[in-house]
CSV table of C-alpha atoms and ligand atoms in Angstrom, one decimal:
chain,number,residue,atom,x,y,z
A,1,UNK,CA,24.7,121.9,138.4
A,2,UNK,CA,22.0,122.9,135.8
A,3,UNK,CA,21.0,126.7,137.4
A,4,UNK,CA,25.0,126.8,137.7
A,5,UNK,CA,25.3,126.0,134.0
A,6,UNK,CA,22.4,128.1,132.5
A,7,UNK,CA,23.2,131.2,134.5
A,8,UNK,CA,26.6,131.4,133.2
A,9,UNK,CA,24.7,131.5,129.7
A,10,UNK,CA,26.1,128.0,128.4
A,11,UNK,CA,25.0,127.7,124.4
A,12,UNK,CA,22.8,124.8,124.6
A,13,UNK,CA,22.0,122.3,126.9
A,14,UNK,CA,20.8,118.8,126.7
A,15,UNK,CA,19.1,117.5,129.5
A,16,UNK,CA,18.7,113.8,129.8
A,17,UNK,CA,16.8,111.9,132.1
A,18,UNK,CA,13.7,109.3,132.4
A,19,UNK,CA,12.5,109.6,136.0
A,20,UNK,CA,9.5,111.7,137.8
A,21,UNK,CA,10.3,114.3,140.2
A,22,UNK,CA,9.7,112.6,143.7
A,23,UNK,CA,9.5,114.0,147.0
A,24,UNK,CA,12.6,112.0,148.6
A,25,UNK,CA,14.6,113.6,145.5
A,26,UNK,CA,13.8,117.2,147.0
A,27,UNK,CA,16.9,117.6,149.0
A,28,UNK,CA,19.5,117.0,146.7
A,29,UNK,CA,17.6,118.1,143.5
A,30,UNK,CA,16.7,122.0,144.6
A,31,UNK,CA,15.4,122.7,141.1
A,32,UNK,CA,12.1,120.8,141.6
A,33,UNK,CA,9.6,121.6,144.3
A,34,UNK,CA,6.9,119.7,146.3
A,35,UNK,CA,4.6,120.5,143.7
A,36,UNK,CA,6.3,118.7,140.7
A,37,UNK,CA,5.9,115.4,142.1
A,38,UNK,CA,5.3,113.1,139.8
A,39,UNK,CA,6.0,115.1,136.4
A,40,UNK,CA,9.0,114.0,134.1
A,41,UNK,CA,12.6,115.1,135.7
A,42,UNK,CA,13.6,116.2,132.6
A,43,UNK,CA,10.7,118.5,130.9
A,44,UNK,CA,10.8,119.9,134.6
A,45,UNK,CA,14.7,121.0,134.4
A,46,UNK,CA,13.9,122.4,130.7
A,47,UNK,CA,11.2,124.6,132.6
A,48,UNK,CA,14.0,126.1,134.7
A,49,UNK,CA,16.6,126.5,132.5
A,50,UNK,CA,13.9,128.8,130.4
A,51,UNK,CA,13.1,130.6,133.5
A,52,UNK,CA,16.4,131.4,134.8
A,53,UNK,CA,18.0,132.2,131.2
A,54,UNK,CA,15.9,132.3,127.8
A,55,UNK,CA,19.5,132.6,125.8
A,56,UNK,CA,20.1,129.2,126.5
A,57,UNK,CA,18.3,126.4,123.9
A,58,UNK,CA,17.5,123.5,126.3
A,59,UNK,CA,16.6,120.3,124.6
A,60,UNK,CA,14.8,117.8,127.4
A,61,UNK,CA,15.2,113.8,126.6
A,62,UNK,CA,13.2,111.7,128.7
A,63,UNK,CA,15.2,108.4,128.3
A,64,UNK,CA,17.4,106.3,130.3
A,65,UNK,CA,20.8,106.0,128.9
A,66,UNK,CA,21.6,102.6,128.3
A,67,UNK,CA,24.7,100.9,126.3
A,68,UNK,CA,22.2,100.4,123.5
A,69,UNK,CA,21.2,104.1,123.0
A,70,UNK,CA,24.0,105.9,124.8
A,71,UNK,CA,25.9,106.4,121.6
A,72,UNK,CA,22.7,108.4,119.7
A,73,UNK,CA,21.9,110.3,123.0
A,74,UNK,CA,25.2,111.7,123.4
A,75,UNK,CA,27.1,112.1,119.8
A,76,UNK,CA,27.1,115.6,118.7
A,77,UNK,CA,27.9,117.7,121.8
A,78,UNK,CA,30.6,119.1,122.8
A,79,UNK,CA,31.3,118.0,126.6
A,80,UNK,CA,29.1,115.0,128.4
A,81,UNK,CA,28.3,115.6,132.3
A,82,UNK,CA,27.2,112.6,134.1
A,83,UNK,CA,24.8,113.2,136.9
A,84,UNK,CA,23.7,109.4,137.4
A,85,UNK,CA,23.4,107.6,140.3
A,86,UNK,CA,24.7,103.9,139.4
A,87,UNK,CA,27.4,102.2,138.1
A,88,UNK,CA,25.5,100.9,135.0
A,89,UNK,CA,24.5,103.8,133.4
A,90,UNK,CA,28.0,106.0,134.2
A,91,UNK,CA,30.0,102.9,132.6
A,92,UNK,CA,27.4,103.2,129.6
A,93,UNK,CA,27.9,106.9,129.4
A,94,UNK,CA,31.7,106.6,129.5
A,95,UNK,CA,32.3,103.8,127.3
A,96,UNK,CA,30.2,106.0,124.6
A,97,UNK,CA,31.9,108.7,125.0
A,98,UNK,CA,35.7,107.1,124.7
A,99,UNK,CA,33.8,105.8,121.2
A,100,UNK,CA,32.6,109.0,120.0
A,101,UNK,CA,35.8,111.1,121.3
A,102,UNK,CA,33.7,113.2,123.7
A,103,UNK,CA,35.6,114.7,127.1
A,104,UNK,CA,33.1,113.4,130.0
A,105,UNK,CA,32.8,114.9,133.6
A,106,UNK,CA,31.8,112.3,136.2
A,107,UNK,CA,30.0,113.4,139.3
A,108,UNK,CA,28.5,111.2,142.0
A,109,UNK,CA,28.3,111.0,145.3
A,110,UNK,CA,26.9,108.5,148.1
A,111,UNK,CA,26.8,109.1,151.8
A,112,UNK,CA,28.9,111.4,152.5
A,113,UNK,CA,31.7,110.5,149.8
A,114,UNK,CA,31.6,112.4,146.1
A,115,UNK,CA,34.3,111.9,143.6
A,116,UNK,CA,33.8,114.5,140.4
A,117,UNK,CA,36.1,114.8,137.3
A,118,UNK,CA,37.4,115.2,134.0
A,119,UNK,CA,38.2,111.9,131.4
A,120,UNK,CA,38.9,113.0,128.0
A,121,UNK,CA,40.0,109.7,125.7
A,122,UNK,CA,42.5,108.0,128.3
A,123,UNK,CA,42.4,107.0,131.3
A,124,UNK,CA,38.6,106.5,131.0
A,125,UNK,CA,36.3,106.8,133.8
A,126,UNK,CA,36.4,102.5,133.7
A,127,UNK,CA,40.1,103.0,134.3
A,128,UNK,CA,39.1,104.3,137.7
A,129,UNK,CA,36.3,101.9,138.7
A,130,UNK,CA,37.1,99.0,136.7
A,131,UNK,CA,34.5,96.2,135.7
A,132,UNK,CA,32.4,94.8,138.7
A,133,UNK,CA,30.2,97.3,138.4
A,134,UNK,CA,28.4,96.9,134.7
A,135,UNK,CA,25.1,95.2,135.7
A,136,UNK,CA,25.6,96.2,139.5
A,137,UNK,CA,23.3,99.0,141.0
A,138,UNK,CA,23.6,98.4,144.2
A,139,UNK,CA,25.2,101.7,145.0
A,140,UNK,CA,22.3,104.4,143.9
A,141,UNK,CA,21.3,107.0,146.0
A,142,UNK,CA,18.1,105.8,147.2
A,143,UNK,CA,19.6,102.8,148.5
A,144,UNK,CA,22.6,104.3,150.4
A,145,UNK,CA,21.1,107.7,151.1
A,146,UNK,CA,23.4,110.9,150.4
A,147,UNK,CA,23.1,114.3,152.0
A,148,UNK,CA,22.1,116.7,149.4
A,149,UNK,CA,24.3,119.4,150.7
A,150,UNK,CA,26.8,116.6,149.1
A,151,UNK,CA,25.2,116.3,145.7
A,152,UNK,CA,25.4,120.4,145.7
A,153,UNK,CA,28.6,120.5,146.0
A,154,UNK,CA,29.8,117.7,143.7
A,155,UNK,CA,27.1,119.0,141.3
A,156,UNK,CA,28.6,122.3,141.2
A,157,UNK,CA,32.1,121.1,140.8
A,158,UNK,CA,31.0,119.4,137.8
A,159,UNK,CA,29.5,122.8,136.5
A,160,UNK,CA,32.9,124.5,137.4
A,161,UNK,CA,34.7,122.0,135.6
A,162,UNK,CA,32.5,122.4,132.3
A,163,UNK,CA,32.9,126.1,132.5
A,164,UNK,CA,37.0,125.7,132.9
A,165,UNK,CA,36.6,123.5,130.1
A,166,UNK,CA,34.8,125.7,127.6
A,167,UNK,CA,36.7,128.8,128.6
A,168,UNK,CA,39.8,127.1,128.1
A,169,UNK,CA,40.6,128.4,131.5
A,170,UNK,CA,42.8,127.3,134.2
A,171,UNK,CA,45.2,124.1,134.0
A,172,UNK,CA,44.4,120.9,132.3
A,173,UNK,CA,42.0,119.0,134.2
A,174,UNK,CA,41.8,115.7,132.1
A,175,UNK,CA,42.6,112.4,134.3
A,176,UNK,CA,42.1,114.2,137.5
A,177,UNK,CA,39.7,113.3,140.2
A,178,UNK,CA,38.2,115.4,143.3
A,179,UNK,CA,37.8,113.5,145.9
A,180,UNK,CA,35.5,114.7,148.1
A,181,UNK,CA,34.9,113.5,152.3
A,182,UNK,CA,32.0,115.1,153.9
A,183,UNK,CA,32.7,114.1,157.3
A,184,UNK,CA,36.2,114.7,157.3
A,185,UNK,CA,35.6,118.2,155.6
A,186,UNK,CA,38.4,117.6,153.1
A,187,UNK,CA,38.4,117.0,149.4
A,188,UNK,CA,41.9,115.9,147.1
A,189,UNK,CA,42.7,115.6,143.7
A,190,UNK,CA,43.9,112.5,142.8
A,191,UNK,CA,45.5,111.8,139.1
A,192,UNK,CA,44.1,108.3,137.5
A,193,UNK,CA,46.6,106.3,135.9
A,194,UNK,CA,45.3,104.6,132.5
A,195,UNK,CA,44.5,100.7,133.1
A,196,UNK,CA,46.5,99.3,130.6
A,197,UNK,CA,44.0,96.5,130.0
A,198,UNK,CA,40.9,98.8,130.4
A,199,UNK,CA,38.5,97.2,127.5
A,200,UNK,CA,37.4,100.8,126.9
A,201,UNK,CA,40.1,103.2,126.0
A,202,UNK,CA,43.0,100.7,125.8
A,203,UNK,CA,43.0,100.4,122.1
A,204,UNK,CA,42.6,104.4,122.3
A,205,UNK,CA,45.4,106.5,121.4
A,206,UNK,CA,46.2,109.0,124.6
A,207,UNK,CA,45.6,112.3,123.9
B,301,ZN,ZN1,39.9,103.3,130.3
């Protein structure tokens, strides 16, 4: 997602995340190497995007985004891309964004299932998961395991939907989601209906 996003000279980029590089991460996180073990994710990824393209201004945040900060870390972009790998934090990530009226691209993936798109306002990205999972991460990478082929693929989806986006290019992709099955080899786009009693974006006017 990121070398897919700098090379195509995005403005500025805000990279935001608290962990160490790690050597299990290697294979779905190309940008680091064996060598970065151990040094912060995000001051890593701000190394790259320098590297790969100096006309981008890349602004590394080594923080975890939590409901209680996720509304300061995001406010004043223009489009939010998600890259986490639980339930927690993408609910915390959406519900801030519905709040500060800033379109969000989702992208996950475990096993050999990814799902990756577009919510701007409503339906919200808890209109397509719904509540269990707030306080739940059972369901993060290093727990089910995910072919990093996968995560390349969903991660450049995401990039190709934040480049549609700013372009203004293509149709409409808000309230869609790619569905994507490794093992079968086939992906779908499925339309999200708003959840009429979503807590999120219910009270939100659609757009
Ligand atoms: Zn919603």
């Amino acid at each position: 997602m990121i070398p897919a996003l700098a090379g195509a000279g995005i403005g500025r980029l805000t990279i935001i995340d608290p962990d160490l590089a790690d050597l299990s991460n290697l294979h779905r996180q190309p940008i680091y190497r064996s060598r970065d073990a151990g040094e912060p994710k995000a001051a890593l990824a701000g190394q790259f995007v320098r590297r790969l393209n100096p006309f981008v201004e890349v602004d590394p945040i080594e923080r975890r985004v939590e409901p209680g900060n996720a509304a300061a870390l995001l406010g004043g972009h223009d489009l939010v891309i998600d890259g986490t790998d639980n339930f927690a934090a993408r609910l915390a990530v959406s519900d801030a964004c519905v709040d500060l009226g800033l379109p969000l691209i989702s992208a996950a993936a475990a096993q050999w299932q990814g799902q990756v798109g577009l919510f701007r306002a409503r339906p919200c990205y808890r209109c397509f998961v719904g509540d269990a999972f707030d306080t739940d991460e059972c369901d993060n990478c290093a727990e089910l395991g995910v072919t990093g082929a996968l995560t390349g693929m969903a991660g450049n989806l995401a990039a190709l939907l934040a480049i549609r986006f700013f372009a203004q290019a293509g149709s409409d992709a808000a309230g869609q989601v790619h569905l994507i099955d490794a093992l079968a080899g086939t992906t779908r786009l499925i339309r999200i209906p708003a959840d009429p009693t979503c807590r999120t974006c219910g009270a939100v006017t659609s757009s």
